[in-house]
Tab-separated table of N, CA and C and ligand atoms in Angstrom:
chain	number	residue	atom	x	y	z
A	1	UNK	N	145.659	190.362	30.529
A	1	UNK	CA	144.769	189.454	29.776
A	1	UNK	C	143.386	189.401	30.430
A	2	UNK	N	143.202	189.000	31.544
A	2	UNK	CA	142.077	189.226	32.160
A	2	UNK	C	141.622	190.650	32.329
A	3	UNK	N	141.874	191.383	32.327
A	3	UNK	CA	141.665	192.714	32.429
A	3	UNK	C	140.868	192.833	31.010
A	4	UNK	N	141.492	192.896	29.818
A	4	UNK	CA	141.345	192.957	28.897
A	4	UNK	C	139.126	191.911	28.643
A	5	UNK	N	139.788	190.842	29.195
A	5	UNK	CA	138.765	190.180	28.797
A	5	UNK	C	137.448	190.625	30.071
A	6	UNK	N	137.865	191.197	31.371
A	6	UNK	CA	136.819	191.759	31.534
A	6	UNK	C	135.872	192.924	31.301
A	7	UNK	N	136.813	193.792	30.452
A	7	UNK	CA	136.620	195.037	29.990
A	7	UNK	C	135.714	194.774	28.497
A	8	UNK	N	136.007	193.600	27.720
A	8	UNK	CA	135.059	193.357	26.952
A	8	UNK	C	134.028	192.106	26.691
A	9	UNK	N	133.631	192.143	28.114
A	9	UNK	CA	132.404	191.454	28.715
A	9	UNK	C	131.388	192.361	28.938
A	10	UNK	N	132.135	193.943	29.909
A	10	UNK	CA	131.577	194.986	30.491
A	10	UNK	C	130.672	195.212	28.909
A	11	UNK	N	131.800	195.859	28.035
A	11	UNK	CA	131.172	196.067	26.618
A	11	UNK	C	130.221	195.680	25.885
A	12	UNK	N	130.505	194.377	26.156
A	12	UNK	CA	129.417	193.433	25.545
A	12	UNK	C	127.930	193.415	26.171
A	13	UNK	N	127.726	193.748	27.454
A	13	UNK	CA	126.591	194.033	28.908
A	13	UNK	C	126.232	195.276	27.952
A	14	UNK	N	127.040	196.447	27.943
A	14	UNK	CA	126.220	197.801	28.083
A	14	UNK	C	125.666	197.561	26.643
A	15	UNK	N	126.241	197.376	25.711
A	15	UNK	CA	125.898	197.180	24.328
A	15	UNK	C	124.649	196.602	24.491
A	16	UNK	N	124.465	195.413	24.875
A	16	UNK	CA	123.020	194.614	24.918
A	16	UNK	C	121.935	195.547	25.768
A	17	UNK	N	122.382	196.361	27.050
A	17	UNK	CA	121.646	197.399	27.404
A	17	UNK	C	121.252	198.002	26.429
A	18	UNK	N	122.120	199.164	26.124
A	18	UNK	CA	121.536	200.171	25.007
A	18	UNK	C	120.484	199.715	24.242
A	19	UNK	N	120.940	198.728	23.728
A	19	UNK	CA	120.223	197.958	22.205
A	19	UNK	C	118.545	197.915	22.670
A	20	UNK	N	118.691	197.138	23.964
A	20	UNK	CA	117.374	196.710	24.498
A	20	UNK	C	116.394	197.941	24.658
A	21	UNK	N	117.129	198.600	25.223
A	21	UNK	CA	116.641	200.391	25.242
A	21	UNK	C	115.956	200.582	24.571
A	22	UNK	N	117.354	200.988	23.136
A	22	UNK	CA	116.562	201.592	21.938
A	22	UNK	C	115.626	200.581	21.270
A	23	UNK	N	115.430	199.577	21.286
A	23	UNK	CA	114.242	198.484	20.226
A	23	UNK	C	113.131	198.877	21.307
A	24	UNK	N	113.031	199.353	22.175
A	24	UNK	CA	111.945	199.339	23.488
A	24	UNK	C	110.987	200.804	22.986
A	25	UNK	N	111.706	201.588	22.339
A	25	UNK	CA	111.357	202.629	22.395
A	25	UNK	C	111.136	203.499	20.490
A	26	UNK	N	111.075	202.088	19.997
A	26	UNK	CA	110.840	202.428	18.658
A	26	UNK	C	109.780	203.034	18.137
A	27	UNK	N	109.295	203.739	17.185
A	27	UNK	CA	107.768	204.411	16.921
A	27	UNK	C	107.402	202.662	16.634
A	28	UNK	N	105.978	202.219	16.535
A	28	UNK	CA	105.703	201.166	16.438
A	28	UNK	C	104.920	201.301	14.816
A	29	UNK	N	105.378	200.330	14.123
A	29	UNK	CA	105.551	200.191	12.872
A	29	UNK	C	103.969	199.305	12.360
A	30	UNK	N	102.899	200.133	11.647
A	30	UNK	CA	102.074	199.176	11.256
A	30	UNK	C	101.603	199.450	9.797
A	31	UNK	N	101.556	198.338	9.295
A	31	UNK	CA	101.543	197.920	7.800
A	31	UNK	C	100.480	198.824	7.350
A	32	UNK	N	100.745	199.560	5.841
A	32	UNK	CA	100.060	200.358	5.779
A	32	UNK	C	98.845	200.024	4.895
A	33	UNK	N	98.930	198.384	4.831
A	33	UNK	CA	96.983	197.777	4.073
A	33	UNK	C	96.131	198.351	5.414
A	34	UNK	N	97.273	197.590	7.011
A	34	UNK	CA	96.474	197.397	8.259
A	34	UNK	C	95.630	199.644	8.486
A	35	UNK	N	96.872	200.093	8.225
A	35	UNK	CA	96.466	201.389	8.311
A	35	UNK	C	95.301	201.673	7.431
A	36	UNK	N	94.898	201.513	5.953
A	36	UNK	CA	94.156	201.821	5.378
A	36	UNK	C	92.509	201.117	5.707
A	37	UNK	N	92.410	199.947	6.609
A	37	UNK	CA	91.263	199.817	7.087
A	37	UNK	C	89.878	200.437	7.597
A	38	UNK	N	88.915	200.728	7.071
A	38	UNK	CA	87.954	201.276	7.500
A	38	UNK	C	86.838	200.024	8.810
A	39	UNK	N	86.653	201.019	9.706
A	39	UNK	CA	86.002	200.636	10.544
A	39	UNK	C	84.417	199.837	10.265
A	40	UNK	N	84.254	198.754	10.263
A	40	UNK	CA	82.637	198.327	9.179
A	40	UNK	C	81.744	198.618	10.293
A	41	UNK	N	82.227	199.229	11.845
A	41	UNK	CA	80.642	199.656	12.503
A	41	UNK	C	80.452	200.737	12.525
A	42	UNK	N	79.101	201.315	12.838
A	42	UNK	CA	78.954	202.229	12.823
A	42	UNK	C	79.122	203.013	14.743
A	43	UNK	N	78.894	204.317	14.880
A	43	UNK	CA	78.970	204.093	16.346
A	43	UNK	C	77.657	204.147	16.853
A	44	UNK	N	77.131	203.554	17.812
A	44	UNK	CA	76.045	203.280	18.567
A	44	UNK	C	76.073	202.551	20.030
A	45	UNK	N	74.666	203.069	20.636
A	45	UNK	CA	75.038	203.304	21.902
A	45	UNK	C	75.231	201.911	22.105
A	46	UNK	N	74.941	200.472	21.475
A	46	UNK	CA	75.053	198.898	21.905
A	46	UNK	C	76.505	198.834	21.915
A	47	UNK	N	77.153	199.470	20.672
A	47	UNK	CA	78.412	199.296	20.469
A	47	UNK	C	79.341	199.563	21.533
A	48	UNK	N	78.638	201.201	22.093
A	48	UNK	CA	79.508	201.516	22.973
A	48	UNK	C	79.745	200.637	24.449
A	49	UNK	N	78.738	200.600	24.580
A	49	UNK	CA	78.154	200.016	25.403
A	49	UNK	C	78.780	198.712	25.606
A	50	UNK	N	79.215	197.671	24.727
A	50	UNK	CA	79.455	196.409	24.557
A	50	UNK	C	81.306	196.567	25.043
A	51	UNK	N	81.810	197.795	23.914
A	51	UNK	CA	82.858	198.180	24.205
A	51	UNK	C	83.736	198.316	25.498
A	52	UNK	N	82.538	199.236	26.425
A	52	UNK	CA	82.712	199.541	27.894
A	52	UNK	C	83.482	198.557	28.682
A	53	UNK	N	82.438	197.622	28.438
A	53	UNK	CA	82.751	196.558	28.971
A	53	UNK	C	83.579	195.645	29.310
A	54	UNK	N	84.052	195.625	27.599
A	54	UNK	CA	85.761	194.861	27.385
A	54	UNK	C	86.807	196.171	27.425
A	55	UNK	N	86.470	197.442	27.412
A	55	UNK	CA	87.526	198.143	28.097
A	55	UNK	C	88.104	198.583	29.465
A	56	UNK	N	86.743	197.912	30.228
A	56	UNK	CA	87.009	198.198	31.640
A	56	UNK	C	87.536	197.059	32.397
A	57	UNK	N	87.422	195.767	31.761
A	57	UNK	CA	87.999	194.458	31.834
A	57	UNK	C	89.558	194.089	31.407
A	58	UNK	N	89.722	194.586	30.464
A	58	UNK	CA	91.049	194.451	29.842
A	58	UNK	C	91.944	195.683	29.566
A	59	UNK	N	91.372	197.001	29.767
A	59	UNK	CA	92.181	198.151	29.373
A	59	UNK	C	92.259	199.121	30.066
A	60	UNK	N	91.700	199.201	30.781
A	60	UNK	CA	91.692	200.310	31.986
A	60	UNK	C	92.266	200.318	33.117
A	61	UNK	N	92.652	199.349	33.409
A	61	UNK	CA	94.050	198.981	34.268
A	61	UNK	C	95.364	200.100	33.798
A	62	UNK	N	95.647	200.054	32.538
A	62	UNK	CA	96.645	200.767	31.888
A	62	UNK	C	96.358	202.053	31.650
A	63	UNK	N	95.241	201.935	30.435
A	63	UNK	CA	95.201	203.156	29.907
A	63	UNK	C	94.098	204.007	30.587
A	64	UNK	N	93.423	203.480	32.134
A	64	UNK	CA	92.749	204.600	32.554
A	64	UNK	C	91.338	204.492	32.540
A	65	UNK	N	89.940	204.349	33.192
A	65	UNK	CA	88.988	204.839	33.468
A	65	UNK	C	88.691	206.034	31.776
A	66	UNK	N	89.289	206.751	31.886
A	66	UNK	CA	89.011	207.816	30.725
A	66	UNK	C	89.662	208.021	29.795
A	67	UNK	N	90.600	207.019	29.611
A	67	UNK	CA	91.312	207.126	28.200
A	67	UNK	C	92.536	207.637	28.662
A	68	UNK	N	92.869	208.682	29.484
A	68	UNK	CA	93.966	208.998	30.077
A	68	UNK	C	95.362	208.591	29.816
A	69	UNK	N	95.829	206.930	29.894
A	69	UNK	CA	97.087	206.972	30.114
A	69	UNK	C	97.527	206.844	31.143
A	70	UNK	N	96.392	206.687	32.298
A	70	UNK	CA	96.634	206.440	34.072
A	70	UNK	C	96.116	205.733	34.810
A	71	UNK	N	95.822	204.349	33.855
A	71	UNK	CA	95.290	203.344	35.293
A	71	UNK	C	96.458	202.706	36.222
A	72	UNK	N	95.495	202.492	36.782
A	72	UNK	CA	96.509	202.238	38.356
A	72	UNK	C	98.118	201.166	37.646
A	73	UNK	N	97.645	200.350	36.677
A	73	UNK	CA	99.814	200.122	36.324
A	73	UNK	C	100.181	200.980	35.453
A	74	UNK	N	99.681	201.547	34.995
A	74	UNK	CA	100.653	202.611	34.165
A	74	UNK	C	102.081	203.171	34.485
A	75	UNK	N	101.957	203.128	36.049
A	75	UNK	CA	102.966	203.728	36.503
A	75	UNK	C	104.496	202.882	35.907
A	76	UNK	N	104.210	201.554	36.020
A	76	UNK	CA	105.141	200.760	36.017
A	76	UNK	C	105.719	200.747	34.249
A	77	UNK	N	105.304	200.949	33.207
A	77	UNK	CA	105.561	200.871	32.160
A	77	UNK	C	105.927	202.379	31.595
A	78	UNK	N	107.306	202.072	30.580
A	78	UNK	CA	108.010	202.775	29.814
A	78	UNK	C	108.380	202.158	28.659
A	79	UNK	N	107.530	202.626	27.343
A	79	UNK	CA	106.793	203.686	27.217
A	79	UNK	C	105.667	203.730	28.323
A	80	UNK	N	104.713	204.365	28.529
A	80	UNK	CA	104.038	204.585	28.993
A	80	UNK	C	102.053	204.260	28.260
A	81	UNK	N	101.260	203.928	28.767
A	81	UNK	CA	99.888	203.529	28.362
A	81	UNK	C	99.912	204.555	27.258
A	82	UNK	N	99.352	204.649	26.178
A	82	UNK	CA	98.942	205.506	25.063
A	82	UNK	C	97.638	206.517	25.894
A	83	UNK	N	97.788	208.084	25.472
A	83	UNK	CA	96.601	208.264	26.427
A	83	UNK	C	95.554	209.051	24.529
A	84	UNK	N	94.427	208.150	25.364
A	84	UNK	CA	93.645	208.085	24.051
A	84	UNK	C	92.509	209.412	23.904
A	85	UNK	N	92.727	210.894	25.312
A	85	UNK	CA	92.765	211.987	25.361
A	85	UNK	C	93.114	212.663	24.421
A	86	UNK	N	94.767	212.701	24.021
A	86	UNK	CA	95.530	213.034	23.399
A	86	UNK	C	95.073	213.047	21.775
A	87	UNK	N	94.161	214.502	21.346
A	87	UNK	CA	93.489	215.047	20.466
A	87	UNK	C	94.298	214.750	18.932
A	88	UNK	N	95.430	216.112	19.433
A	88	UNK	CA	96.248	215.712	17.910
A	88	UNK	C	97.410	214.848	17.767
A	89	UNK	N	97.311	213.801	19.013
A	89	UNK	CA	97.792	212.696	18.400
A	89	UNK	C	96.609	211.428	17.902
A	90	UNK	N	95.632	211.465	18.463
A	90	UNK	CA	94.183	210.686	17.773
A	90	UNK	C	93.790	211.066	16.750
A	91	UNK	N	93.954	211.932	16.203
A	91	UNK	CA	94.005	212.520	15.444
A	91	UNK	C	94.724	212.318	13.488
A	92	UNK	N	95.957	211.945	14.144
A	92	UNK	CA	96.606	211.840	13.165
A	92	UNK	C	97.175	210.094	12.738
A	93	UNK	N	96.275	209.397	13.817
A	93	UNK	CA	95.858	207.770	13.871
A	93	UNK	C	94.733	207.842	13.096
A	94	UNK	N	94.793	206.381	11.997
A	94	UNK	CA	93.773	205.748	11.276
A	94	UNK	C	92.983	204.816	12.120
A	95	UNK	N	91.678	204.391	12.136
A	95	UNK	CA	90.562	203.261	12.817
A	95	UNK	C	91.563	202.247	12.721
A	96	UNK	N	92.079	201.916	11.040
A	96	UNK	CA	92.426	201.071	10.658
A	96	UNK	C	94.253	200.796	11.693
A	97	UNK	N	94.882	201.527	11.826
A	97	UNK	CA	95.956	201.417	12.953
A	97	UNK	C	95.353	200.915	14.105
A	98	UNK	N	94.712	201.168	14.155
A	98	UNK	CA	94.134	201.517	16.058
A	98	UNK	C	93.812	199.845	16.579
A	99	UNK	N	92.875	199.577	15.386
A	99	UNK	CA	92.544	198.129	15.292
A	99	UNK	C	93.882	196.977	15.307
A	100	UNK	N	94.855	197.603	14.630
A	100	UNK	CA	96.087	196.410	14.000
A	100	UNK	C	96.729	196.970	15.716
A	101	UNK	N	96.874	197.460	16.245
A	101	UNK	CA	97.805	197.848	17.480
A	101	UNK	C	96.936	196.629	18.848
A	102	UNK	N	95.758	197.359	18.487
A	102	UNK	CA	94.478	196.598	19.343
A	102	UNK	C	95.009	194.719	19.421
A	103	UNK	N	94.895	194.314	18.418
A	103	UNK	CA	95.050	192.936	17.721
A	103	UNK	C	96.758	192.425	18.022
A	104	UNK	N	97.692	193.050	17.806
A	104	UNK	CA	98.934	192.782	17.795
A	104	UNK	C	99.232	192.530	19.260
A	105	UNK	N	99.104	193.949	19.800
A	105	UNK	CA	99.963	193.881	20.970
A	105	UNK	C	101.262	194.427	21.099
A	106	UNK	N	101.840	195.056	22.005
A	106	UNK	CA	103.356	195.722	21.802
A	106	UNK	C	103.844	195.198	23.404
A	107	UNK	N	104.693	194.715	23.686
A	107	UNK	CA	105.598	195.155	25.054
A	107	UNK	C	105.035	196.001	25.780
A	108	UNK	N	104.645	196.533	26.741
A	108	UNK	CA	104.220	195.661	27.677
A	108	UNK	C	102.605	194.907	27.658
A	109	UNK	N	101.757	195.473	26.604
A	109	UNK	CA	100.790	195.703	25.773
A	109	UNK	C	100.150	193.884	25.684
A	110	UNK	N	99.631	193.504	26.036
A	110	UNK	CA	99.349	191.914	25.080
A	110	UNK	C	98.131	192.393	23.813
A	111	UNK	N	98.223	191.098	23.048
A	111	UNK	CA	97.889	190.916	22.045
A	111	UNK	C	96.274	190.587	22.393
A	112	UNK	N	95.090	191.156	21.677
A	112	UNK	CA	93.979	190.649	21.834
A	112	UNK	C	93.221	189.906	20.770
A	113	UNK	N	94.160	189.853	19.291
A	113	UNK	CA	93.218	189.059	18.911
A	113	UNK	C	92.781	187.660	18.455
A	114	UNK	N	93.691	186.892	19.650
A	114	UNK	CA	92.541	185.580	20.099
A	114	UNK	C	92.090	185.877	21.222
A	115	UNK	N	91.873	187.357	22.335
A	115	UNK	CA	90.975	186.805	23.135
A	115	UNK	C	89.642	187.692	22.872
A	116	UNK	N	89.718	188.270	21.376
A	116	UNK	CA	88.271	189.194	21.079
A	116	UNK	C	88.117	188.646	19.994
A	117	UNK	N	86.900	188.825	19.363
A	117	UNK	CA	86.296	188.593	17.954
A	117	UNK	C	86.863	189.886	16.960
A	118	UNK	N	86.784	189.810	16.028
A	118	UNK	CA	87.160	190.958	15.047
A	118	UNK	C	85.935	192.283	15.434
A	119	UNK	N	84.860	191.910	15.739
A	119	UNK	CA	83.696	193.118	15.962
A	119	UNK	C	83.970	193.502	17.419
A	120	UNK	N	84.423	192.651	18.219
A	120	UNK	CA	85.256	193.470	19.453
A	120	UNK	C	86.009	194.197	19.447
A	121	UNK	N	87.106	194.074	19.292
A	121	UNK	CA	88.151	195.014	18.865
A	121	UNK	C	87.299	196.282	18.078
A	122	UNK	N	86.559	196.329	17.090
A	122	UNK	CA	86.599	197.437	16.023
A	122	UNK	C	85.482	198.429	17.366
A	123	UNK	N	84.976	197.547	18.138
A	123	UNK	CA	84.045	198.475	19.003
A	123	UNK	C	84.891	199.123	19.908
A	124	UNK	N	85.983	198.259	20.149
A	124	UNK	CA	87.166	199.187	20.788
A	124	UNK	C	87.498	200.332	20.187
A	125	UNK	N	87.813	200.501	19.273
A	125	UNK	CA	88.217	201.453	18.396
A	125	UNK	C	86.720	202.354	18.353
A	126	UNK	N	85.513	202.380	18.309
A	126	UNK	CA	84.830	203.434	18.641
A	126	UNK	C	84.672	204.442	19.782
A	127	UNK	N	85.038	203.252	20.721
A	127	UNK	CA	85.083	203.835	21.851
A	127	UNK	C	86.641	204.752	22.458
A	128	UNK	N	87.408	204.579	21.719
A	128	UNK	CA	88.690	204.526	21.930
A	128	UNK	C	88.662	206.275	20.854
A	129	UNK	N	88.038	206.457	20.143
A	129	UNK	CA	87.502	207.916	19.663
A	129	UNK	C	86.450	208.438	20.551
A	130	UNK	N	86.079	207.931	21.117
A	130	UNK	CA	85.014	208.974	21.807
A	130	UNK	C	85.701	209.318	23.024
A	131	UNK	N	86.900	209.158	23.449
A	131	UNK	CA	87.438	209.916	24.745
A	131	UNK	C	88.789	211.283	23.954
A	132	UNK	N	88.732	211.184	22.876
A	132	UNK	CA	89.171	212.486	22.296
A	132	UNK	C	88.393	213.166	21.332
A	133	UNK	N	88.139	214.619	21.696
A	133	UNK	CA	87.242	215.323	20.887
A	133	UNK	C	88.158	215.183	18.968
A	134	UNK	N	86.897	215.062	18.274
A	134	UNK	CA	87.391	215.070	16.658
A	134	UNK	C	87.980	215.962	16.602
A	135	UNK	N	88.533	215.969	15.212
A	135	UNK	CA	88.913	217.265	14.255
A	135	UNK	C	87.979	217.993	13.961
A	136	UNK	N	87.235	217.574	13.072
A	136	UNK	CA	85.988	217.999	12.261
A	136	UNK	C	85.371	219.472	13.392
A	137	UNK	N	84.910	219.936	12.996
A	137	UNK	CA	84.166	220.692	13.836
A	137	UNK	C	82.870	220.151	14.671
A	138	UNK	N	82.376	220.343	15.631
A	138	UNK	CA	81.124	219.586	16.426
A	138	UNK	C	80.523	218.483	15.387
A	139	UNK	N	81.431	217.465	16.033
A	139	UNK	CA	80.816	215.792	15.612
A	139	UNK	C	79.417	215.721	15.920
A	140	UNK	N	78.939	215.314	15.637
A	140	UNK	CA	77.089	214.752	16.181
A	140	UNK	C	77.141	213.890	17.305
A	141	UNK	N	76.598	214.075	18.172
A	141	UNK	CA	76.436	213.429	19.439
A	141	UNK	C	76.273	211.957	19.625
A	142	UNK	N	76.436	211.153	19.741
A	142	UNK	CA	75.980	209.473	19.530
A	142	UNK	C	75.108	209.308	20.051
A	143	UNK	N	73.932	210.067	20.729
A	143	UNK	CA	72.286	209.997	20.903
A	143	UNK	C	71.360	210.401	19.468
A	144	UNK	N	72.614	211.090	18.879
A	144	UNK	CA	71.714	211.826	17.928
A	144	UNK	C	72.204	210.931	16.127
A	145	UNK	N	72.894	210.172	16.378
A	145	UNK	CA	74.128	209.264	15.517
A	145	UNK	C	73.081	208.254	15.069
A	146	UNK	N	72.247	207.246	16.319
A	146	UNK	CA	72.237	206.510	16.722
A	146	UNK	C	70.227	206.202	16.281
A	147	UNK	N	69.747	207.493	15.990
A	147	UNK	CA	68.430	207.166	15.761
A	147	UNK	C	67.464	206.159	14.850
A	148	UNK	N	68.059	205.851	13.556
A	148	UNK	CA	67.528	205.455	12.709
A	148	UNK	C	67.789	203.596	12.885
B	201	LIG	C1	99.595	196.050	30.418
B	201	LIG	C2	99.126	197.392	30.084
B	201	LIG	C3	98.207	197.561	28.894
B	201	LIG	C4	96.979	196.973	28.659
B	201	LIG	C5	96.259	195.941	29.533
B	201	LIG	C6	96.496	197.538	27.420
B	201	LIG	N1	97.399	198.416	26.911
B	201	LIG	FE1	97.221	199.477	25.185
B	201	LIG	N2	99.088	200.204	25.414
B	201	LIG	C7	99.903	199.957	26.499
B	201	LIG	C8	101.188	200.618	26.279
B	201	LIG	C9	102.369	200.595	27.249
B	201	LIG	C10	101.116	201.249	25.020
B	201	LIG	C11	102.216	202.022	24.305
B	201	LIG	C12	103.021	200.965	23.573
B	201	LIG	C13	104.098	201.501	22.672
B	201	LIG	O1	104.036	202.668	22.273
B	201	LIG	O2	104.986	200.720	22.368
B	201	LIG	C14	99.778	200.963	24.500
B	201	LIG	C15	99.306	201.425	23.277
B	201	LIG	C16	98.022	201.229	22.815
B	201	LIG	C17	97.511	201.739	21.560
B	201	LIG	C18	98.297	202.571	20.555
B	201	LIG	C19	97.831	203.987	20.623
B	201	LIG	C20	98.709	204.939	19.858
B	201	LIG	O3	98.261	205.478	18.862
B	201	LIG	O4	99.860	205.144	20.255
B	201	LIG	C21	96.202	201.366	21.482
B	201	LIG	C22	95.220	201.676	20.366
B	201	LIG	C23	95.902	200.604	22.680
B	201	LIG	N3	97.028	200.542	23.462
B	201	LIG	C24	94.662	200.070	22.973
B	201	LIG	C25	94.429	199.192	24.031
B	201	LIG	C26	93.158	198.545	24.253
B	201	LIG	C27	91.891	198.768	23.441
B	201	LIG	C28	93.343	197.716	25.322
B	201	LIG	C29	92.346	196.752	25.914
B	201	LIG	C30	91.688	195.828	24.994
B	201	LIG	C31	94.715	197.879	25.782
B	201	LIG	N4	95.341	198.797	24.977
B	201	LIG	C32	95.265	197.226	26.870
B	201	LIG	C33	99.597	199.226	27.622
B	201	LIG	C34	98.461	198.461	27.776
């Protein structure tokens, strides 16, 4: 009897393991109005610039100095920092995702949007393209973006 009932305690442990596992490691699911969002800035050097700022404050710990995927805690998290390098996977991300991920937050990830304005975040998201080269063939330079 005890045997029995410790054997499906054990069960009951690994089960809640696994589970925790697999929900840990789900593709992360975003609504596809949030996906269809267009970005309302344009890119420019204030933007970037403004961006820098709140990415080197709040995001670069994780995801890296350069977009990488390797600031100094990265190590500690699985999944691992998103590395925003990563061409044809930036690639095949909408502004409009990038922003709803930005805003939400995931495990181990916090949520930023009560501690940014909506034009924060979206400057995130400019900047958050300029550490992976486009698709398109030679994008225009953001000195040259930026004139008018
Ligand atoms: C505590 C570490 C941590 C901080 C701080 C953090 N992130 Fe993340 N970020 C992660 C992890 C881990 C993932 C992967 C999460 C997943 O796939 O479930 C992620 C994923 C993302 C993604 C999804 C990219 C993709 O397409 O897969 C974006 C965008 C992002 N982060 C932007 C940011 C921005 C911008 C900031 C700062 C405002 C930030 N993150 C701060 C850990 C962090």
């Amino acid at each position: 009897m005890r045997k029995t009932l410790f054997a499906s305690l054990l069960l009951i442990i690994l089960v809640a393991v696994a589970y925790t596992a697999y929900q840990e490691n789900k593709p992360w699911v975003i609504p596809e109005e949030a996906k269809s969002r267009k970005n309302p800035l344009q890119p420019s050097e204030a933007a970037l610039r403004s961006a820098r700022g709140l990415y080197g404050e709040n995001c670069a710990q994780c995801h890296g100095d350069a977009g990488k995927g390797d600031g100094s805690e990265a190590l500690r998290y699985d999944p691992k920092p998103a590395d925003f390098t990563d061409a044809p996977h930036m690639n095949s991300v909408t502004d409009g995702a990038l922003f709803y991920q930005i805003s939400q937050g995931r495990k181990p990830m916090p949520a930023f949007k009560r501690r940014m304005t909506e034009d924060q975040r979206w400057q995130l998201v400019l900047l958050i393209r300029s550490f992976a080269p486009r698709a398109e063939k030679k994008s225009a330079a953001p000195s040259t973006a930026a004139t008018n």
